[in-house]
Short mmCIF file of C-alpha atoms and ligand atoms in Angstrom, two decimals:
data_model
loop_
_atom_site.label_atom_id
_atom_site.label_comp_id
_atom_site.label_asym_id
_atom_site.label_seq_id
_atom_site.Cartn_x
_atom_site.Cartn_y
_atom_site.Cartn_z
CA MET A 7 10.33 -13.61 -7.06
CA VAL A 8 11.39 -10.99 -9.23
CA THR A 9 13.66 -12.13 -11.37
CA VAL A 10 11.22 -14.72 -12.51
CA LEU A 11 8.96 -12.09 -13.13
CA LEU A 12 11.50 -9.97 -14.93
CA ALA A 13 12.46 -13.06 -17.04
CA SER A 14 8.99 -13.27 -18.51
CA LYS A 15 8.08 -9.57 -19.39
CA SER A 16 8.73 -7.10 -21.84
CA LEU A 17 10.11 -3.91 -21.07
CA THR A 18 7.94 -2.50 -23.62
CA ASN A 19 4.61 -2.79 -21.61
CA TYR A 20 6.01 0.23 -19.78
CA TYR A 21 7.68 2.73 -21.72
CA THR A 22 8.26 2.22 -25.38
CA ASP A 23 4.57 4.17 -25.90
CA LYS A 24 5.17 7.57 -27.71
CA TYR A 25 3.58 10.67 -25.20
CA ILE A 26 1.01 11.77 -27.41
CA GLY A 27 -0.07 15.50 -26.80
CA MET A 28 2.92 16.55 -25.01
CA GLN A 29 2.97 20.26 -23.19
CA LYS A 30 5.70 22.25 -23.63
CA SER A 31 4.64 23.57 -20.69
CA ILE A 32 6.13 20.17 -18.13
CA ASN A 33 9.69 19.57 -19.49
CA THR A 34 10.80 18.78 -16.01
CA VAL A 35 8.61 17.28 -13.13
CA GLY A 36 9.92 17.50 -9.63
CA MET A 37 8.82 13.85 -7.56
CA ILE A 38 8.85 14.63 -3.42
CA GLY A 39 9.07 11.63 -2.04
CA LEU A 40 10.57 8.62 -3.60
CA GLY A 41 8.69 5.75 -1.72
CA TYR A 42 6.33 3.06 -2.69
CA ILE A 43 4.64 5.39 -4.77
CA GLY A 44 7.14 8.24 -5.61
CA LEU A 45 9.62 6.11 -7.30
CA PRO A 46 7.35 4.29 -9.62
CA THR A 47 5.63 7.05 -10.51
CA ALA A 48 8.92 9.40 -11.25
CA ALA A 49 10.58 6.24 -13.46
CA ILE A 50 7.46 5.97 -15.65
CA ILE A 51 7.55 9.44 -15.93
CA ALA A 52 11.10 9.63 -16.71
CA SER A 53 10.22 7.18 -19.21
CA ARG A 54 8.37 9.15 -21.56
CA GLY A 55 11.37 11.64 -22.15
CA ILE A 56 10.85 14.05 -19.31
CA GLN A 57 13.26 15.25 -16.97
CA VAL A 58 12.34 13.88 -13.40
CA ILE A 59 13.96 15.23 -10.31
CA GLY A 60 13.24 12.73 -7.67
CA ILE A 61 13.71 14.32 -4.14
CA ASP A 62 13.85 12.28 -0.69
CA VAL A 63 15.10 13.29 2.66
CA ASN A 64 16.37 9.54 3.26
CA GLN A 65 20.02 9.78 1.94
CA HIS A 66 20.14 6.05 1.21
CA ALA A 67 17.44 6.35 -1.03
CA VAL A 68 18.77 8.81 -3.02
CA ASP A 69 22.11 7.26 -3.44
CA THR A 70 20.87 3.93 -4.55
CA ILE A 71 18.73 5.21 -7.37
CA ASN A 72 21.53 7.58 -8.53
CA LYS A 73 23.67 3.98 -8.95
CA GLY A 74 20.41 2.97 -11.00
CA ALA A 75 19.12 0.60 -8.57
CA VAL A 76 15.98 0.80 -5.96
CA HIS A 77 15.34 0.41 -2.48
CA ILE A 78 12.39 -1.42 -2.22
CA VAL A 79 11.10 -4.70 -3.71
CA GLU A 80 8.19 -4.12 -6.49
CA PRO A 81 8.07 -6.54 -9.95
CA ASP A 82 10.01 -4.89 -12.76
CA LEU A 83 11.02 -1.25 -10.86
CA ASP A 84 14.57 -2.03 -10.95
CA ILE A 85 15.01 -2.35 -14.54
CA VAL A 86 12.73 0.69 -15.28
CA VAL A 87 14.88 2.82 -12.98
CA ARG A 88 18.41 1.78 -14.05
CA SER A 89 17.08 2.43 -17.67
CA VAL A 90 15.82 5.51 -16.85
CA VAL A 91 18.83 6.71 -14.74
CA THR A 92 21.06 5.30 -17.35
CA THR A 93 19.59 7.62 -20.17
CA GLY A 94 19.78 10.96 -17.69
CA ASN A 95 16.31 11.42 -17.57
CA LEU A 96 15.79 10.55 -13.76
CA ARG A 97 18.40 11.73 -10.92
CA ALA A 98 17.73 12.08 -7.55
CA THR A 99 18.18 14.51 -4.58
CA THR A 100 17.84 15.89 -1.25
CA THR A 101 16.87 19.14 -1.92
CA PRO A 102 14.11 20.66 -4.80
CA GLU A 103 15.17 21.97 -7.24
CA PRO A 104 12.84 24.22 -10.05
CA ALA A 105 10.79 22.69 -11.96
CA ASP A 106 7.79 22.81 -14.60
CA ALA A 107 5.44 20.42 -11.78
CA PHE A 108 5.68 19.11 -8.98
CA LEU A 109 4.07 15.97 -7.14
CA VAL A 110 4.16 15.12 -3.67
CA ALA A 111 3.93 11.34 -2.58
CA VAL A 112 4.79 11.58 0.93
CA PRO A 113 3.46 9.27 4.03
CA THR A 114 0.46 10.54 5.81
CA PRO A 115 0.37 8.40 9.09
CA PHE A 116 -2.09 8.73 11.85
CA ASN A 117 -1.23 10.01 15.52
CA ASP A 118 -1.55 7.42 18.50
CA ASP A 119 -5.37 8.93 18.66
CA ARG A 120 -5.89 7.60 14.92
CA THR A 121 -5.96 11.45 13.87
CA PRO A 122 -4.58 12.35 10.28
CA ASP A 123 -0.45 13.07 10.47
CA LEU A 124 0.34 15.64 7.95
CA SER A 125 3.51 16.56 9.19
CA TYR A 126 5.24 14.91 6.34
CA ILE A 127 2.91 16.79 3.75
CA LYS A 128 3.91 20.52 5.69
CA SER A 129 7.19 19.83 5.66
CA ALA A 130 7.23 18.61 2.15
CA ALA A 131 5.42 22.13 1.30
CA MET A 132 7.95 24.12 3.06
CA ALA A 133 10.91 22.12 1.26
CA LEU A 134 9.19 23.06 -2.30
CA ALA A 135 8.17 26.64 -0.94
CA PRO A 136 11.02 28.09 -1.89
CA VAL A 137 12.06 27.03 -5.61
CA LEU A 138 8.42 27.46 -6.68
CA GLU A 139 7.97 29.41 -9.78
CA LYS A 140 5.15 31.21 -11.76
CA GLY A 141 3.44 28.93 -14.05
CA ASN A 142 4.42 25.60 -12.03
CA LEU A 143 1.86 23.07 -11.02
CA VAL A 144 1.77 21.34 -7.59
CA VAL A 145 0.04 17.70 -7.57
CA LEU A 146 -0.85 15.94 -4.17
CA GLU A 147 -0.86 12.24 -4.28
CA SER A 148 -0.63 11.53 -1.06
CA THR A 149 -3.66 9.60 0.80
CA SER A 150 -5.03 13.01 2.51
CA PRO A 151 -8.32 14.02 4.71
CA VAL A 152 -10.64 15.92 3.01
CA GLY A 153 -9.07 20.01 3.00
CA THR A 154 -5.44 18.68 2.93
CA THR A 155 -5.26 20.23 -0.54
CA GLU A 156 -6.35 23.64 0.35
CA ARG A 157 -3.71 23.54 3.46
CA LEU A 158 -0.86 22.93 1.30
CA ALA A 159 -1.81 25.89 -0.67
CA ASP A 160 -2.00 27.69 2.86
CA TRP A 161 1.41 26.80 3.64
CA LEU A 162 2.80 27.47 0.34
CA ALA A 163 1.36 30.46 0.06
CA ALA A 164 2.50 31.58 3.09
CA GLU A 165 5.97 30.77 2.56
CA ARG A 166 6.03 32.82 -0.63
CA PRO A 167 3.87 35.96 -0.56
CA ASP A 168 5.46 36.90 -4.15
CA LEU A 169 3.60 34.50 -6.07
CA SER A 170 -0.44 34.02 -6.44
CA PHE A 171 -2.66 30.88 -5.61
CA PRO A 172 -5.65 29.44 -6.05
CA GLN A 173 -7.12 29.91 -2.82
CA SER A 174 -7.19 33.97 -3.61
CA ALA A 175 -6.31 34.27 -7.00
CA GLY A 176 -8.76 31.20 -9.01
CA ALA A 177 -7.79 30.46 -12.45
CA ALA A 178 -5.58 33.50 -12.71
CA ALA A 179 -2.87 31.96 -9.99
CA ASP A 180 0.83 31.90 -10.48
CA VAL A 181 0.94 28.10 -9.30
CA GLN A 182 -1.83 25.72 -9.93
CA ILE A 183 -2.42 23.29 -7.67
CA ALA A 184 -4.63 19.96 -7.70
CA TYR A 185 -5.17 16.62 -5.81
CA CYS A 186 -4.47 13.16 -7.52
CA PRO A 187 -4.88 10.06 -5.56
CA GLU A 188 -2.64 6.88 -6.19
CA ARG A 189 -4.74 3.68 -6.49
CA VAL A 190 -1.71 1.31 -7.76
CA LEU A 191 -2.04 -1.97 -6.15
CA PRO A 192 1.69 -3.11 -4.11
CA GLY A 193 2.96 -6.18 -6.71
CA GLN A 194 1.27 -4.11 -9.65
CA VAL A 195 2.21 -1.16 -9.38
CA LEU A 196 4.08 -0.26 -13.14
CA GLN A 197 1.18 -2.00 -14.79
CA GLU A 198 -1.55 0.34 -12.67
CA LEU A 199 0.32 3.23 -12.52
CA VAL A 200 0.27 2.95 -16.53
CA ASN A 201 -3.51 1.92 -16.99
CA ASN A 202 -5.71 2.68 -13.93
CA ASP A 203 -8.03 5.32 -14.56
CA ARG A 204 -7.15 9.18 -12.96
CA VAL A 205 -9.16 10.98 -10.66
CA ILE A 206 -7.65 14.57 -10.50
CA GLY A 207 -9.13 17.02 -8.17
CA GLY A 208 -8.35 20.59 -9.10
CA MET A 209 -8.69 24.13 -6.41
CA THR A 210 -9.98 25.38 -9.82
CA SER A 211 -11.01 23.43 -12.71
CA HIS A 212 -7.98 25.20 -14.70
CA CYS A 213 -5.68 23.54 -12.33
CA ALA A 214 -7.66 20.15 -12.97
CA GLU A 215 -6.82 20.43 -16.36
CA ARG A 216 -3.16 21.85 -15.94
CA ALA A 217 -3.11 18.10 -13.59
CA SER A 218 -4.63 15.97 -16.26
CA GLU A 219 -2.05 17.40 -18.86
CA LEU A 220 0.78 16.10 -16.70
CA TYR A 221 -1.05 12.49 -16.39
CA ARG A 222 -2.31 11.87 -19.82
CA ILE A 223 2.24 11.92 -20.31
CA PHE A 224 1.85 8.33 -18.78
CA VAL A 225 -1.93 7.37 -18.19
CA LYS A 226 -3.68 5.05 -20.74
CA GLY A 227 -6.59 5.21 -18.31
CA GLU A 228 -9.29 7.83 -18.38
CA CYS A 229 -8.01 11.19 -16.59
CA ILE A 230 -10.81 12.43 -14.63
CA VAL A 231 -11.25 15.59 -13.73
CA THR A 232 -13.18 17.02 -10.15
CA SER A 233 -12.92 18.97 -6.85
CA ALA A 234 -9.75 18.54 -4.87
CA ARG A 235 -12.34 17.89 -2.46
CA THR A 236 -14.20 15.07 -3.99
CA ALA A 237 -11.09 13.80 -5.25
CA GLU A 238 -9.56 13.55 -1.96
CA LEU A 239 -12.85 11.81 -0.29
CA CYS A 240 -12.67 9.34 -3.42
CA LYS A 241 -9.52 7.86 -2.82
CA LEU A 242 -10.58 7.57 1.24
CA THR A 243 -13.78 5.87 -0.10
CA GLU A 244 -12.28 3.62 -2.29
CA ASN A 245 -10.15 2.03 0.75
CA ALA A 246 -12.94 2.06 2.89
CA TYR A 247 -15.17 0.23 0.70
CA ARG A 248 -12.69 -2.64 0.53
CA ASP A 249 -12.59 -2.39 4.22
CA VAL A 250 -15.71 -3.01 5.22
CA ASN A 251 -16.17 -5.37 2.53
CA ILE A 252 -13.15 -7.53 4.20
CA ALA A 253 -15.11 -7.31 7.51
CA PHE A 254 -17.88 -8.56 6.58
CA ALA A 255 -16.30 -11.58 5.32
CA ASN A 256 -13.75 -11.21 8.98
CA GLU A 257 -17.14 -10.88 10.54
CA MET A 258 -18.56 -14.26 8.80
CA SER A 259 -15.48 -16.47 10.00
CA LEU A 260 -15.99 -15.39 13.50
CA VAL A 261 -19.57 -16.50 13.37
CA CYS A 262 -19.09 -19.32 11.64
CA ASP A 263 -16.77 -20.90 14.21
CA PRO A 264 -19.06 -21.15 16.93
CA LEU A 265 -21.66 -22.95 14.48
CA GLY A 266 -19.48 -25.34 12.83
CA VAL A 267 -19.68 -24.37 9.58
CA ASN A 268 -16.60 -23.85 7.14
CA VAL A 269 -16.38 -20.18 6.30
CA TRP A 270 -14.67 -20.70 3.19
CA GLU A 271 -17.16 -23.22 2.04
CA LEU A 272 -20.10 -20.69 2.75
CA ILE A 273 -18.51 -17.86 1.23
CA GLU A 274 -18.06 -19.95 -2.41
CA LEU A 275 -21.75 -21.33 -2.10
CA ALA A 276 -23.04 -17.57 -0.92
CA ASN A 277 -20.78 -16.13 -4.17
CA ARG A 278 -23.09 -18.25 -6.55
CA HIS A 279 -25.87 -15.54 -6.25
CA PRO A 280 -25.30 -13.49 -9.01
CA ARG A 281 -25.77 -10.31 -6.94
CA VAL A 282 -23.57 -11.54 -4.08
CA ASN A 283 -19.59 -11.27 -4.33
CA ILE A 284 -18.07 -11.61 -0.40
CA LEU A 285 -14.39 -11.27 -0.29
CA THR A 286 -11.88 -13.11 1.49
CA PRO A 287 -11.65 -13.83 5.11
CA GLY A 288 -8.01 -13.61 6.87
CA PRO A 289 -5.79 -12.75 10.06
CA GLY A 290 -6.87 -9.07 9.85
CA VAL A 291 -6.30 -6.46 7.73
CA GLY A 292 -2.55 -4.69 7.04
CA GLY A 293 -0.73 -2.93 4.75
CA HIS A 294 0.05 1.12 5.29
CA CYS A 295 -3.83 2.05 3.31
CA ILE A 296 -6.57 0.29 3.99
CA ALA A 297 -5.65 -0.46 8.09
CA ILE A 298 -5.56 3.63 8.11
CA ASP A 299 -7.02 5.47 5.47
CA PRO A 300 -10.76 4.89 7.27
CA TRP A 301 -9.73 6.22 9.70
CA PHE A 302 -9.51 9.86 8.18
CA ILE A 303 -12.97 9.73 7.23
CA VAL A 304 -13.97 8.58 11.24
CA ASP A 305 -11.98 11.76 12.00
CA SER A 306 -13.78 13.73 9.81
CA ALA A 307 -17.40 12.90 10.37
CA PRO A 308 -17.34 10.86 13.65
CA GLU A 309 -21.03 10.67 14.58
CA LEU A 310 -21.78 9.72 11.29
CA ALA A 311 -19.33 7.28 9.90
CA ARG A 312 -20.52 4.20 12.20
CA LEU A 313 -20.23 1.84 9.63
CA ILE A 314 -16.46 2.56 8.75
CA ARG A 315 -15.55 2.69 12.62
CA THR A 316 -17.04 -0.76 13.16
CA ALA A 317 -15.33 -2.33 10.32
CA ARG A 318 -12.11 -0.86 11.41
CA GLU A 319 -12.77 -2.43 14.59
CA VAL A 320 -13.58 -6.13 13.42
CA ASN A 321 -10.62 -6.62 11.24
CA ASP A 322 -8.37 -4.94 13.80
CA SER A 323 -9.81 -7.74 16.29
CA LYS A 324 -8.96 -10.22 14.17
CA PRO A 325 -5.32 -10.87 15.02
CA GLU A 326 -6.12 -11.50 18.49
CA HIS A 327 -8.82 -13.62 17.54
CA VAL A 328 -5.90 -16.30 15.98
CA VAL A 329 -3.39 -15.60 18.67
CA ARG A 330 -6.65 -16.94 21.29
CA LYS A 331 -7.13 -19.84 18.55
CA VAL A 332 -3.51 -20.93 18.48
CA LEU A 333 -3.17 -20.40 22.25
CA GLU A 334 -6.15 -22.90 23.12
CA ARG A 335 -4.66 -25.69 20.20
CA ALA A 336 -1.07 -25.54 22.06
CA ASP A 337 -2.48 -26.01 25.43
CA ARG A 338 -2.27 -29.76 25.17
CA PHE A 339 1.85 -30.03 24.07
CA LYS A 340 4.32 -29.22 26.30
CA THR A 341 6.72 -27.22 24.47
CA PRO A 342 4.71 -26.74 21.34
CA ARG A 343 6.85 -26.11 17.69
CA ILE A 344 4.53 -24.08 15.76
CA ALA A 345 5.35 -23.36 12.24
CA CYS A 346 4.23 -19.68 11.35
CA PHE A 347 3.36 -19.93 7.05
CA GLY A 348 4.20 -15.92 5.99
CA LEU A 349 4.69 -12.67 7.54
CA SER A 350 4.07 -10.31 4.76
CA PHE A 351 0.81 -8.32 5.03
CA LYS A 352 -0.47 -9.85 1.86
CA ALA A 353 0.34 -12.59 -0.81
CA ASN A 354 3.59 -12.39 -2.81
CA ILE A 355 5.23 -9.47 -1.58
CA ASP A 356 8.03 -9.13 1.17
CA ASP A 357 6.11 -5.91 2.51
CA LEU A 358 5.82 -6.46 6.60
CA ARG A 359 4.42 -2.97 7.13
CA GLU A 360 1.06 -2.99 9.78
CA SER A 361 1.42 -7.09 8.72
CA PRO A 362 -1.75 -9.23 11.12
CA ALA A 363 0.72 -12.16 10.20
CA LEU A 364 3.94 -10.36 11.93
CA HIS A 365 1.74 -9.07 14.79
CA ILE A 366 0.02 -12.33 15.41
CA VAL A 367 3.75 -14.01 15.58
CA LEU A 368 5.28 -11.32 17.79
CA ARG A 369 2.29 -12.05 20.35
CA LEU A 370 2.91 -15.56 19.92
CA ALA A 371 6.57 -15.24 20.63
CA GLU A 372 5.52 -12.49 23.77
CA GLU A 373 3.17 -15.40 25.47
CA GLY A 374 6.41 -17.81 25.20
CA ILE A 375 4.80 -21.00 24.51
CA GLY A 376 6.95 -22.93 22.78
CA LYS A 377 9.31 -22.76 19.35
CA LEU A 378 8.12 -20.63 16.54
CA LEU A 379 9.67 -21.96 12.89
CA ILE A 380 8.68 -18.84 10.51
CA VAL A 381 8.28 -19.58 7.02
CA GLU A 382 8.49 -16.34 4.44
CA PRO A 383 10.04 -16.87 1.18
CA ASN A 384 10.15 -13.11 0.47
CA ILE A 385 12.48 -12.21 3.47
CA ASP A 386 16.28 -13.25 3.94
CA GLU A 387 16.32 -12.09 7.45
CA LEU A 388 13.53 -12.17 10.24
CA PRO A 389 12.72 -8.48 11.38
CA LYS A 390 14.79 -7.17 14.45
CA SER A 391 11.89 -7.69 16.45
CA LEU A 392 11.65 -11.11 16.13
CA ALA A 393 15.33 -11.97 15.29
CA ASP A 394 16.66 -11.59 18.83
CA ASN A 395 14.36 -14.26 20.02
CA SER A 396 15.82 -17.65 20.44
CA ALA A 397 12.96 -19.50 20.27
CA VAL A 398 12.13 -17.59 16.60
CA THR A 399 14.03 -18.99 13.37
CA LEU A 400 13.29 -18.47 9.86
CA VAL A 401 13.23 -22.21 8.13
CA SER A 402 12.28 -23.54 4.69
CA ALA A 403 9.17 -24.69 4.37
CA ASN A 404 10.06 -28.65 4.59
CA GLU A 405 11.86 -27.88 7.77
CA ALA A 406 9.08 -26.64 9.23
CA LEU A 407 6.69 -29.16 8.47
CA LYS A 408 8.90 -31.72 9.37
CA ASP A 409 9.44 -30.65 13.35
CA ALA A 410 5.96 -28.88 13.30
CA ASP A 411 3.13 -29.76 16.00
CA ILE A 412 1.12 -27.14 14.92
CA VAL A 413 0.68 -25.42 11.60
CA LEU A 414 -0.51 -22.05 11.35
CA GLY A 415 -1.42 -20.58 7.73
CA LEU A 416 -1.09 -16.38 7.88
CA VAL A 417 -0.52 -15.49 4.37
CA ASP A 418 -1.43 -16.87 1.24
CA HIS A 419 1.99 -16.91 -1.02
CA THR A 420 1.79 -19.24 -3.90
CA GLU A 421 4.47 -21.31 -2.91
CA PHE A 422 2.37 -22.30 0.21
CA LYS A 423 -1.25 -22.96 -1.93
CA THR A 424 0.74 -25.32 -3.75
CA LEU A 425 2.25 -27.28 -1.06
CA ASP A 426 1.44 -30.95 -0.57
CA HIS A 427 -1.20 -30.20 2.51
CA THR A 428 -1.83 -34.09 2.96
CA SER A 429 1.41 -33.99 4.85
CA LEU A 430 -0.84 -31.86 7.29
CA ASN A 431 -3.13 -34.83 7.74
CA GLU A 432 -1.02 -35.43 11.23
CA THR A 433 -1.00 -32.03 12.28
CA VAL A 434 -3.13 -29.56 14.08
CA VAL A 435 -4.12 -26.82 11.46
CA ILE A 436 -4.66 -23.43 12.00
CA ASP A 437 -5.48 -22.13 8.48
CA THR A 438 -6.51 -18.41 8.75
CA ARG A 439 -6.49 -17.81 4.92
CA GLY A 440 -8.27 -21.36 3.56
CA MET A 441 -5.57 -22.02 1.13
CA TRP A 442 -5.13 -25.70 2.45
CA ARG A 443 -8.97 -27.05 2.28
N1 SAJ B 514 -7.58 -9.01 2.11
C1 SAJ B 514 -8.21 -9.57 2.64
N2 SAJ B 514 -9.40 -10.31 2.12
C2 SAJ B 514 -9.84 -9.83 1.07
C3 SAJ B 514 -8.77 -8.75 0.30
C4 SAJ B 514 -7.71 -8.29 1.14
O1 SAJ B 514 -8.19 -10.15 4.18
O2 SAJ B 514 -10.46 -10.32 0.66
C5 SAJ B 514 -6.49 -8.20 3.16
C6 SAJ B 514 -5.07 -8.70 2.58
O3 SAJ B 514 -4.44 -9.65 3.03
C7 SAJ B 514 -4.21 -7.31 3.28
C8 SAJ B 514 -5.18 -6.30 3.48
O4 SAJ B 514 -6.75 -6.81 3.28
O5 SAJ B 514 -3.63 -7.81 4.68
C9 SAJ B 514 -5.25 -5.10 2.29
O6 SAJ B 514 -4.44 -5.36 1.25
P1 SAJ B 514 -5.38 -5.40 -0.47
O7 SAJ B 514 -4.69 -5.78 -1.51
O8 SAJ B 514 -6.68 -4.88 -0.43
O9 SAJ B 514 -5.04 -3.95 -0.64
P2 SAJ B 514 -3.78 -3.02 -0.78
O10 SAJ B 514 -3.42 -2.34 0.54
O11 SAJ B 514 -2.22 -3.71 -1.08
O12 SAJ B 514 -3.26 -2.22 -1.45
C10 SAJ B 514 -5.07 -0.97 -1.58
C11 SAJ B 514 -5.90 -1.02 -2.81
N3 SAJ B 514 -6.95 -0.25 -2.44
C12 SAJ B 514 -8.12 -1.10 -3.24
O13 SAJ B 514 -8.52 -2.12 -3.63
C13 SAJ B 514 -9.60 -0.04 -3.10
C14 SAJ B 514 -4.74 -0.23 -4.07
O14 SAJ B 514 -5.68 -0.33 -5.39
C15 SAJ B 514 -4.71 1.05 -3.12
O15 SAJ B 514 -3.65 2.01 -3.89
C16 SAJ B 514 -3.97 0.73 -1.89
O16 SAJ B 514 -4.67 0.27 -0.81
C17 SAJ B 514 -3.14 2.35 -1.40
O17 SAJ B 514 -1.97 3.00 -1.54
O18 SAJ B 514 -4.36 3.02 -0.97
#
């Protein structure tokens, strides 16, 4: 998939633009966290001629990057990383080193009780504190509950009593601290990093202005400054908004089933209204953002965020609804062969994190109802959780279609949408994405 995209694009899209208004104050940047957000961000900043030191606790990621390669799949990222490592503008290490500015992009998962787990941010603060210097800027990018930037500042201040921080020294602080959420869509990260507007929240307006200087190095979109708390809630609001809207579509698909109405046709017709724009129902909401971030709002205001909580519950219940549907349809076969199209959390990516498709396949495997023929063109081997089960095999689309009693559409990958679905006429089809209508 990546190779095809690479061949068709010019590198100049990403990094030949001149960096206008470069401030002498930011010549080196430390990027803490080299994952799906940190690595592309580090590479793009490095491509603008800034010295970037990438920091990650994962030795494998560090070694891979230092060889000019990548440990994650994102279109074109390998080309940009290879280039900036070759020019010496990006280098990776496991321990922070002094720099003019630091960006923190580490995970913020939730605990079993759905309260936010800020331990990665705290560890990043502890690692960063010893190398902080007067004049530094620290920007948190991780999706975070409201108040986290202030907590980061407190953790840093506790470790470095010799430096002053905005919570006590205001604009005169030795270290400036801001929050600027990432907003990029997996699969389009390099374009969106450059073109999207950025919301930049400072602990003081001076902090916001300093952070804005940093982002203007590589952002063509607008850099809008606000308070850190507003920027934190803005990020959560964006993802909760999308979750609520997907939940509406998913709820309509549940309502349509017993009424005998085709939800895809219904949505297409309703969307003809000039002020209606219903999203697409599916097997559930996956990924490491939309399925998690709304809970941070619920955690902050449990009595008030009722719609947001219910939307999460609607979307989380969808995979089990699909499992029940498959079990009902499989009942008439002795040992049904079920072709499962797609495992990733959404179309045209290889990311299986929080994937409803994977959850559904795991549940079907657990039920032990027959043979599961998995088609997932973006992976070479099944995840460990499935690989050990002899009833589950990774096959090509043609092999799966040849043998299947039931065809289960889980992810609307481009290659699946263009399948000749007339061949499905004789088969039981459960199409959770409406791709074979
Ligand atoms: N989905 C549906 N129906 C839809 C749209 C999505 O079922 O109509 C499902 C997808 O299949 C997937 C999940 O929702 O399982 C999430 O996919 P997505 O494409 O909506 O979002 P992500 O998780 O890839 O990226 C989101 C983006 N946020 C918004 O669009 C508001 C991205 O801009 C954020 O940067 C990212 O979360 C993040 O990191 O927070």
